[in-house]
Tab-separated table of C-alpha atoms and ligand atoms in Angstrom:
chain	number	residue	atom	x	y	z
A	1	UNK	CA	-18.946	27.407	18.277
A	2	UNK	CA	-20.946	26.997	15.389
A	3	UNK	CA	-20.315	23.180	13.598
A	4	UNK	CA	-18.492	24.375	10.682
A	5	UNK	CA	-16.046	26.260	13.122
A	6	UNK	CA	-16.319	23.201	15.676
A	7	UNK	CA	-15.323	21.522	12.672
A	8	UNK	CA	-12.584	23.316	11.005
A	9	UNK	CA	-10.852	23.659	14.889
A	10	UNK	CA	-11.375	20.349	15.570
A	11	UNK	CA	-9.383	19.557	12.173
A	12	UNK	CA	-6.633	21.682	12.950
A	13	UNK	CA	-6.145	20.726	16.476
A	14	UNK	CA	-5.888	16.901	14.572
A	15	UNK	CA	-3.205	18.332	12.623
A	16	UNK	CA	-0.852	20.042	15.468
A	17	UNK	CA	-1.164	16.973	17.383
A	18	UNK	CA	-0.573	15.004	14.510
A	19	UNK	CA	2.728	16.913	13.745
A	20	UNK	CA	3.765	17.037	17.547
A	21	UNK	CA	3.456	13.208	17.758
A	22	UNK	CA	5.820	12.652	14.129
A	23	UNK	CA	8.063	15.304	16.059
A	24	UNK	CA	8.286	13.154	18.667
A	25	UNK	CA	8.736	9.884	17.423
A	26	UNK	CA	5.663	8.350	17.823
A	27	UNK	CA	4.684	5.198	15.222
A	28	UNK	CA	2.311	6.415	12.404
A	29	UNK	CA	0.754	4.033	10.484
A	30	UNK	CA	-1.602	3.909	7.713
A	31	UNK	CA	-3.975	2.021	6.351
A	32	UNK	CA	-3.769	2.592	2.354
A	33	UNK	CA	-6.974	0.437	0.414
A	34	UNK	CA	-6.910	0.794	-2.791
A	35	UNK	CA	-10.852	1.029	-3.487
A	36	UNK	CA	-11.810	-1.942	-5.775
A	37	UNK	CA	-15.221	-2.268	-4.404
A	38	UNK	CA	-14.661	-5.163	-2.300
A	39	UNK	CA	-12.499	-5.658	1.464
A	40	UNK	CA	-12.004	-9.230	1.744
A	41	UNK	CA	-10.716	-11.510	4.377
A	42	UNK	CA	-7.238	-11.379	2.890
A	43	UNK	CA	-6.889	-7.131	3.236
A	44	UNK	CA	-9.161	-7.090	6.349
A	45	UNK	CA	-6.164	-8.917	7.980
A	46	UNK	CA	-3.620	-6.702	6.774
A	47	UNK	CA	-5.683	-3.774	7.776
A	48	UNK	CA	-6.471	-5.300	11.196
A	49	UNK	CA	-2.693	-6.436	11.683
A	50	UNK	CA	-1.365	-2.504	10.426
A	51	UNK	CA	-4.116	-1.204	13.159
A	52	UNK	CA	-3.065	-3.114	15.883
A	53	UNK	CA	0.479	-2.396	14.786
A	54	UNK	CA	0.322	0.792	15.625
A	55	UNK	CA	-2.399	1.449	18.344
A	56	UNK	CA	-0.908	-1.197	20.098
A	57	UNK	CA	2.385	1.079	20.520
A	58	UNK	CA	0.012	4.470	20.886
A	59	UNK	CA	0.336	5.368	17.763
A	60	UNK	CA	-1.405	7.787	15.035
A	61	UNK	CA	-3.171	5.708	12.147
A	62	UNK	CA	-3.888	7.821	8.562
A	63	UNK	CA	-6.242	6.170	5.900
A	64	UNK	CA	-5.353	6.746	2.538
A	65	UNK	CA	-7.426	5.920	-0.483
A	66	UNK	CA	-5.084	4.575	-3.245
A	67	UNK	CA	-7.594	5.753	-6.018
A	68	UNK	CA	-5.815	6.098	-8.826
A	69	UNK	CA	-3.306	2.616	-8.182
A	70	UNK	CA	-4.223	1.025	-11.337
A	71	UNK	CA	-7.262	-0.378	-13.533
A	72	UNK	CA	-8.958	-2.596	-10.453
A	73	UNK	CA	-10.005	0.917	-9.039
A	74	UNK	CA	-13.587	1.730	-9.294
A	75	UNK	CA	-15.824	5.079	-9.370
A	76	UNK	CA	-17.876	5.480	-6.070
A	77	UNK	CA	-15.922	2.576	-3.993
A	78	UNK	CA	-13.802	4.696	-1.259
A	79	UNK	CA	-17.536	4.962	0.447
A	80	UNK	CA	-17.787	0.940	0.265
A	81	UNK	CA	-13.751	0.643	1.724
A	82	UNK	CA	-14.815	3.454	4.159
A	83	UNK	CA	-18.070	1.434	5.829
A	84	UNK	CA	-16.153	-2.261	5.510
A	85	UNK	CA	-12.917	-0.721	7.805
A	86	UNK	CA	-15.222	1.078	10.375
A	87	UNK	CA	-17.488	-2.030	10.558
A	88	UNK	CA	-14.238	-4.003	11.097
A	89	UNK	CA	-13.544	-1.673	14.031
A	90	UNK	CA	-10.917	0.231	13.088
A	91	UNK	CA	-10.662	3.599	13.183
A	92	UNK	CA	-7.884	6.572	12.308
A	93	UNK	CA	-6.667	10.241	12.959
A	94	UNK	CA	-7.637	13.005	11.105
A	95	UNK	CA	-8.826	13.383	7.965
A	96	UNK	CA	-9.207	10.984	5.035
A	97	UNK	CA	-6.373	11.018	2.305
A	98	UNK	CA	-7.516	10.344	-1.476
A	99	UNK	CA	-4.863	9.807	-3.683
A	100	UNK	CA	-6.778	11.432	-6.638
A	101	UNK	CA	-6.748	15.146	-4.872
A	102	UNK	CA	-2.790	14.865	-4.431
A	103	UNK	CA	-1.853	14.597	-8.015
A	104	UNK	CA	0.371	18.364	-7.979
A	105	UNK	CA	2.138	16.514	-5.637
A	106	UNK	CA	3.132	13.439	-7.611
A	107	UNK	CA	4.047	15.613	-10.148
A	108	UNK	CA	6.423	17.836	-8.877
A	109	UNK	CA	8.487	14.105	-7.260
A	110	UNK	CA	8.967	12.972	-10.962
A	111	UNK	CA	9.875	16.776	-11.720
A	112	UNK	CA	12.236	16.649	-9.385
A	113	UNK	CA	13.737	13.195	-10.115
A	114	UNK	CA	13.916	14.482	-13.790
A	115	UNK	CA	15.873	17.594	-12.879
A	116	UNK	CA	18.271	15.419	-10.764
A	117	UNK	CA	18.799	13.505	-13.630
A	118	UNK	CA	17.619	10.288	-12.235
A	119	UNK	CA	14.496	9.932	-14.190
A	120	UNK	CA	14.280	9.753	-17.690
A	121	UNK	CA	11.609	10.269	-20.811
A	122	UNK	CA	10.708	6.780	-22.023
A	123	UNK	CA	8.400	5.962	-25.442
A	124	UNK	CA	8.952	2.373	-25.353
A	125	UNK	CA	5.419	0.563	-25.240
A	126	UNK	CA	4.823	-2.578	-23.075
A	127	UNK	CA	5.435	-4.874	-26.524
A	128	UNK	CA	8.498	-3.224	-26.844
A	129	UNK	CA	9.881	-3.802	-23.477
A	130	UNK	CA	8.706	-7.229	-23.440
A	131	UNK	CA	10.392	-7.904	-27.344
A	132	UNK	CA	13.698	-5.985	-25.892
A	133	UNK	CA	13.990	-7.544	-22.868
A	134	UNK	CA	15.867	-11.188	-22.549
A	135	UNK	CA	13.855	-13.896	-20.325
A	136	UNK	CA	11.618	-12.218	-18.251
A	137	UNK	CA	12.932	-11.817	-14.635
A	138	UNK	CA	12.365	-13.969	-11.767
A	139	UNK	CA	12.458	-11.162	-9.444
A	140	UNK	CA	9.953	-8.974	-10.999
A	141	UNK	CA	6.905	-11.115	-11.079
A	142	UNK	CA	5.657	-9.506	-7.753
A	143	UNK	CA	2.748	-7.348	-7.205
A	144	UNK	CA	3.544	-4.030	-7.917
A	145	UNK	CA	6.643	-4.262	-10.350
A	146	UNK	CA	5.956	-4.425	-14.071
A	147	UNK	CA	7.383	-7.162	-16.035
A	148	UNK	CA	10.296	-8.138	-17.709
A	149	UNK	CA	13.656	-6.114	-16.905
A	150	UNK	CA	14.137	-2.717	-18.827
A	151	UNK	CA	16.697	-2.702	-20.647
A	152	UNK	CA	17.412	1.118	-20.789
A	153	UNK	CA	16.497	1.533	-24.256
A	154	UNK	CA	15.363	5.455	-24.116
A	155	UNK	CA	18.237	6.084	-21.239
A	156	UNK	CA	20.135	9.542	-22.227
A	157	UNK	CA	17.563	9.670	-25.235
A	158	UNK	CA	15.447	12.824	-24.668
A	159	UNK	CA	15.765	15.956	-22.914
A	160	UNK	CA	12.338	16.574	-21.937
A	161	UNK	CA	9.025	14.682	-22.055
A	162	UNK	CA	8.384	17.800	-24.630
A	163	UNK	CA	11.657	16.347	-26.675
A	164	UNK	CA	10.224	13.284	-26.524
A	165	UNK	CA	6.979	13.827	-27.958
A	166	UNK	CA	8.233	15.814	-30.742
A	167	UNK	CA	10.591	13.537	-31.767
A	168	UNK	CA	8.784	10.337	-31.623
A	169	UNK	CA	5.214	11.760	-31.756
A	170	UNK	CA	4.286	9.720	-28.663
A	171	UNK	CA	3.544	10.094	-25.343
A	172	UNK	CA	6.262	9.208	-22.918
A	173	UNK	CA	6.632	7.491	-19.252
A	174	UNK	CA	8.943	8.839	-16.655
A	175	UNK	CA	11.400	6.063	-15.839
A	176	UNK	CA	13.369	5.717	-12.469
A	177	UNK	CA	17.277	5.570	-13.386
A	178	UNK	CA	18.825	2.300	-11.400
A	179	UNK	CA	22.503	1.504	-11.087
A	180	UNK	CA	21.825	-1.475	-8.777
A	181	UNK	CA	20.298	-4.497	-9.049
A	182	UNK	CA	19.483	-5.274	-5.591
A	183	UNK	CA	19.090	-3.218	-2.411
A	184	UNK	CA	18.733	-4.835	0.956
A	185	UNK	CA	16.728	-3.541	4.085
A	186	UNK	CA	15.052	-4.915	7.765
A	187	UNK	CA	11.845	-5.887	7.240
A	188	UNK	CA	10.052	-5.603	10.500
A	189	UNK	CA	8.646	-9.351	10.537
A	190	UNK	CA	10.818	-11.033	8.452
A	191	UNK	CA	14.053	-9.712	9.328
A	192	UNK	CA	17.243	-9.191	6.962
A	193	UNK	CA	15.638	-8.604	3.748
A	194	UNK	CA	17.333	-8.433	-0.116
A	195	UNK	CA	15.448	-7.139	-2.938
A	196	UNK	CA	16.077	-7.465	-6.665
A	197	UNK	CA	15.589	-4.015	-8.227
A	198	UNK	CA	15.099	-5.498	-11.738
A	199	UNK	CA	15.368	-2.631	-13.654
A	200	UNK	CA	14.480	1.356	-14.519
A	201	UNK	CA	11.100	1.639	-13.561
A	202	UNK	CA	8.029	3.803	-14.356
A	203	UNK	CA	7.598	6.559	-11.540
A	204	UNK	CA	4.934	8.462	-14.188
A	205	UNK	CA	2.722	6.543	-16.562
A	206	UNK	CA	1.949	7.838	-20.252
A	207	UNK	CA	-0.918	9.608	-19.674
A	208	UNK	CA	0.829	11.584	-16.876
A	209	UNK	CA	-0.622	9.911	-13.661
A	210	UNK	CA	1.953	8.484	-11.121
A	211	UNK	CA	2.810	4.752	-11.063
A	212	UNK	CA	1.895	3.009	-7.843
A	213	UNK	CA	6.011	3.033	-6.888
A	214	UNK	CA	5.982	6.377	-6.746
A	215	UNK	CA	3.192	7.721	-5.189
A	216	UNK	CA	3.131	5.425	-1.964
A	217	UNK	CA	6.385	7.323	-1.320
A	218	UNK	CA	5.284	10.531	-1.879
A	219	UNK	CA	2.796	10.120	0.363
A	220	UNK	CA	4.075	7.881	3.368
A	221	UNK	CA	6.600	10.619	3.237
A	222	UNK	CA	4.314	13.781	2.966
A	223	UNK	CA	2.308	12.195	5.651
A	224	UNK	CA	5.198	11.208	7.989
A	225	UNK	CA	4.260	7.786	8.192
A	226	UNK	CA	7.176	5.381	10.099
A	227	UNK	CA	5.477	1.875	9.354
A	228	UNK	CA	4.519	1.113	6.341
A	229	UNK	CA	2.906	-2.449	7.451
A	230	UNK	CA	1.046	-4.536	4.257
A	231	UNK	CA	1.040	-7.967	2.914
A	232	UNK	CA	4.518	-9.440	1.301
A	233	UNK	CA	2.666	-9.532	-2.599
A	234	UNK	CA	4.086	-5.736	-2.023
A	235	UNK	CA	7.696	-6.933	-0.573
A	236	UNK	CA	9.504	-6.990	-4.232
A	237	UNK	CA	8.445	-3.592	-4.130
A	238	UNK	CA	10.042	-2.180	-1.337
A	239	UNK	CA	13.815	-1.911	-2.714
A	240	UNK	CA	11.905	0.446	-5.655
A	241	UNK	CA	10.444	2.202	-2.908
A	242	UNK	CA	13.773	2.313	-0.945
A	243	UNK	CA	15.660	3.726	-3.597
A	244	UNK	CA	12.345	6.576	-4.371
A	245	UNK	CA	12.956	7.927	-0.966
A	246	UNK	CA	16.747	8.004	-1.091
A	247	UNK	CA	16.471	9.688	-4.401
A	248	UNK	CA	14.164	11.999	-3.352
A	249	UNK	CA	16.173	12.919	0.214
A	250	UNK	CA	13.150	11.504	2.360
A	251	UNK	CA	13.445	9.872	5.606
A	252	UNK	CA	12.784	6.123	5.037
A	253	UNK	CA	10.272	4.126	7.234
A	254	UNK	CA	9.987	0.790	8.715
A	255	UNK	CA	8.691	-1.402	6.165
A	256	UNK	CA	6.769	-4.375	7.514
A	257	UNK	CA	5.633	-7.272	5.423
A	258	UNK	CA	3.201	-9.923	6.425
A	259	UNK	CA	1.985	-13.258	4.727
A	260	UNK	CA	-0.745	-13.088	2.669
A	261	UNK	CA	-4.127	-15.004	3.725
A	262	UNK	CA	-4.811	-17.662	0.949
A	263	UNK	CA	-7.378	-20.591	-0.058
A	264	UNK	CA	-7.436	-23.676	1.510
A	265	UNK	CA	-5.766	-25.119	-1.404
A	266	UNK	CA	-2.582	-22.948	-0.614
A	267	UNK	CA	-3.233	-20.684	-3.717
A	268	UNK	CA	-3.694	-16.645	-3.685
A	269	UNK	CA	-7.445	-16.057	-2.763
A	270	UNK	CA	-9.714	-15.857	-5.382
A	271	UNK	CA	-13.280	-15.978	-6.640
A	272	UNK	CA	-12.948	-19.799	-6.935
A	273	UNK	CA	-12.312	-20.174	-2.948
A	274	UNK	CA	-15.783	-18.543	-2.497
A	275	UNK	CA	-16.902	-15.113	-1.669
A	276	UNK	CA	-14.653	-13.617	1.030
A	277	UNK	CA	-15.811	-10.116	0.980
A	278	UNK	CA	-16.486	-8.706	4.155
A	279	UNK	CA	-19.619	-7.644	2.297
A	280	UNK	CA	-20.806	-11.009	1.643
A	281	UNK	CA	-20.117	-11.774	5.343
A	282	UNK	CA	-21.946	-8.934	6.303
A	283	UNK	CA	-24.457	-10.341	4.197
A	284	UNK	CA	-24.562	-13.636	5.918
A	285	UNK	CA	-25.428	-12.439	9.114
A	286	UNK	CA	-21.835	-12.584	10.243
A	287	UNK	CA	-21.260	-9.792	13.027
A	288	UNK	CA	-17.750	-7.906	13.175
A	289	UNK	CA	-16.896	-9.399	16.312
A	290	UNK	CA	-17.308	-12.751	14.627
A	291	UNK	CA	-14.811	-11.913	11.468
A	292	UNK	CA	-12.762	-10.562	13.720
A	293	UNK	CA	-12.266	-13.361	16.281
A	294	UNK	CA	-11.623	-15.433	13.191
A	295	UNK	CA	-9.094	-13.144	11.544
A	296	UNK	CA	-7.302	-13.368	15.411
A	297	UNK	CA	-7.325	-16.501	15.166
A	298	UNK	CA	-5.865	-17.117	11.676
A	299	UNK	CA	-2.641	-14.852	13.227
A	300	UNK	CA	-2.197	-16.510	16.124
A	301	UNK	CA	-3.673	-13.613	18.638
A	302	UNK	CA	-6.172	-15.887	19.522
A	303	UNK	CA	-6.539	-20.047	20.480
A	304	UNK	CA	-10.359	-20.315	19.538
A	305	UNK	CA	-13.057	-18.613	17.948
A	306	UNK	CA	-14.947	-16.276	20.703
A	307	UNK	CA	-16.430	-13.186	19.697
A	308	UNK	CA	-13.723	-10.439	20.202
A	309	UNK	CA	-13.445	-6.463	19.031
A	310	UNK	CA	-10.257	-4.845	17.191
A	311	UNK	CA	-9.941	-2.686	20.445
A	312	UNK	CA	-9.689	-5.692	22.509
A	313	UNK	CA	-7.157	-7.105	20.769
A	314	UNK	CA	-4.471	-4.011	21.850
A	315	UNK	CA	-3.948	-5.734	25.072
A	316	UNK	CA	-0.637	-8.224	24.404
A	317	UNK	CA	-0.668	-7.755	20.609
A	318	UNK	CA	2.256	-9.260	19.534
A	319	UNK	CA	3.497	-9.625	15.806
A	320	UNK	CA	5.495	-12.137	16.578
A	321	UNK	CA	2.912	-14.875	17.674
A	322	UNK	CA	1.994	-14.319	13.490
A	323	UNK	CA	2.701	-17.299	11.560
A	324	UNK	CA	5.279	-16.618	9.450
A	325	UNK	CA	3.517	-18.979	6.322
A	326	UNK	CA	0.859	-18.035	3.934
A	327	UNK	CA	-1.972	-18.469	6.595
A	328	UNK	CA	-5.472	-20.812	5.149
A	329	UNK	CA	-8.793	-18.835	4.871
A	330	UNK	CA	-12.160	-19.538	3.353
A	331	UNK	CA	-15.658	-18.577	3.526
A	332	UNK	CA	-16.903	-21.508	5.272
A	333	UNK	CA	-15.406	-20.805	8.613
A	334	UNK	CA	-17.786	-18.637	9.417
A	335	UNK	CA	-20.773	-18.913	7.889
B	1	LIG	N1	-3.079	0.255	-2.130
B	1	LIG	C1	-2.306	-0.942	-2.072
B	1	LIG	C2	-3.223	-2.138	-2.037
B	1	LIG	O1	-4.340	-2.054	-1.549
B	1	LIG	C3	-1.415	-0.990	-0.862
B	1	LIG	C4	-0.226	-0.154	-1.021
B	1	LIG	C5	0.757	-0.228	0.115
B	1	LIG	O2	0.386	-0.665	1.224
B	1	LIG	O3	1.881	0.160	-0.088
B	1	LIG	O4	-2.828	-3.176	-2.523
């Protein structure tokens, strides 16, 4: 066979093995970076957790490039996330997902939720929303929800984004209709979960691209994944989510939410704890197997720091031995 052919076969045989394995309940995970440029030690874990996840139980693992989740996002970066996860050791099945090539499919979700009648036309700008809305809610501070509660100004308003542009003369969001305020679900690690909904949210932004809520669900679902596994910034998310796929008549998967690494000082990692980019670590003269004996040992797979592979850590993973705090990390550990 010629390589293009070797290629193209090799691809499809991927896929029908892929599909046979969702068919017959096997785990599929994914690994979904957004690609700001920079893996650090906080995402490395998650990624290095999600892996083991789902190798651990034979499973399928998809990488999908969240390239269009919001204004951290840079140009040219899904090469940089690409090199960083396969220098961590980690690998995945089939081909690479990037968020930017699936946009027909985003659209047709909020098409459909529209249609349904449980999406709506909004024109109400961010100062609006904030003006309109009481105190701002406790519950949607989180990563991943937006603000202050909505409170359903443009609900029942327009009959079309069309309507809505010709009658206002603005662009307008897609909002997701809620008639709940809290949803509750089993998180994988943490058990019995509740979730404040805090509102109609935006499943399309303005300029017609997909809000973050929406498209991880079209595409865990497209791709048949049955763990979602990332860090708990994204649990107040996950009754949105929830209530995406019910809408939208998908199968749900197990959502699994693990703490965050922060700075020694207990706060969310950040520039001021130091440069914790794999990069810099790289950099440094730090080999993988050294970042990710550390990362082991800051979840409780490992006692002491000893040069170990992701592949060697299959053998006895067990989520549970994860703290179940915000876990302490810094650049000075290993360097
Ligand atoms: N792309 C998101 C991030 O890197 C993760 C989304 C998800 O796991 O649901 O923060």
């Amino acid at each position: 066979l010629g390589s293009r052919h070797g290629r193209t076969w090799r691809r499809y045989v991927e896929r029908v093995l892929l599909l046979m394995g969702s068919a017959s309940g096997t785990i599929v995970g994914r690994l979904a970076p957004s690609p700001t440029g920079v893996l650090h030690l906080g995402n490395a874990r998650t990624f290095l957790l999600a892996w083991l996840s789902a190798r651990s139980r034979g499973g399928t693992v998809l990488l999908r490039i969240e390239d269009i989740d919001g204004p951290r996002i840079k140009a040219g970066a899904t090469a940089q996330t690409i090199e960083d996860l396969r220098w961590l050791g980690l690998d995945w099945d089939g081909e690479v997902f990037e968020q930017s090539s699936r946009r027909a499919l985003y659209r047709a979700a909020c098409q459909r939720l529209l249609d349904a009648g449980l999406a709506y036309p909004c024109v109400c700008s961010r100062k609006e929303v904030d003006e309109a809305a009481s105190a701002p809610h406790e519950g949607a501070q989180g990563v991943g929800l937006d603000g202050p509660v909505y409170p359903g100004t443009c609900r029942g308003r327009f009959a079309s984004l069309e309507d809505a542009k010709q009658q206002t003369g603005r662009d307008a969001s897609l909002r997701f209709l809620v008639d709940q305020d809290q949803l509750a679900f089993v998180d994988g690690f943490r058990g019995r979960e509740r979730g404040d909904i805090a509102g109609d949210f935006v499943v399309q932004k303005r300029d017609g691209e997909p809000a973050y809520q929406l498209a991880v669900v079209v595409d865990d679902a497209a791709q048949e994944v049955t763990e979602v596994f990332r860090a708990d910034d994204l649990l107040p998310s996950t009754p949105r989510q929830l209530l995406v796929y019910r809408a939208l008549g998908l199968s749900e998967p197990q959502f699994t939410h693990v703490p965050l690494v922060v700075g020694q000082d207990g706060l969310r990692l950040a520039k001021r704890h130091g440069d914790t980019s794999l990069r810099h670590f790289r950099d440094q003269g730090v080999r993988s197997e050294d970042l990710v004996s550390y990362l082991a040992v800051l979840s409780g797979l490992r006692d002491e720091l000893s040069p170990v592979t992701a592949r060697e850590l299959l053998d006895g993973f067990d989520l549970r031995k994860l703290p179940r705090v915000p876990v302490r990390g810094d650049d000075h550990a290993l360097i």
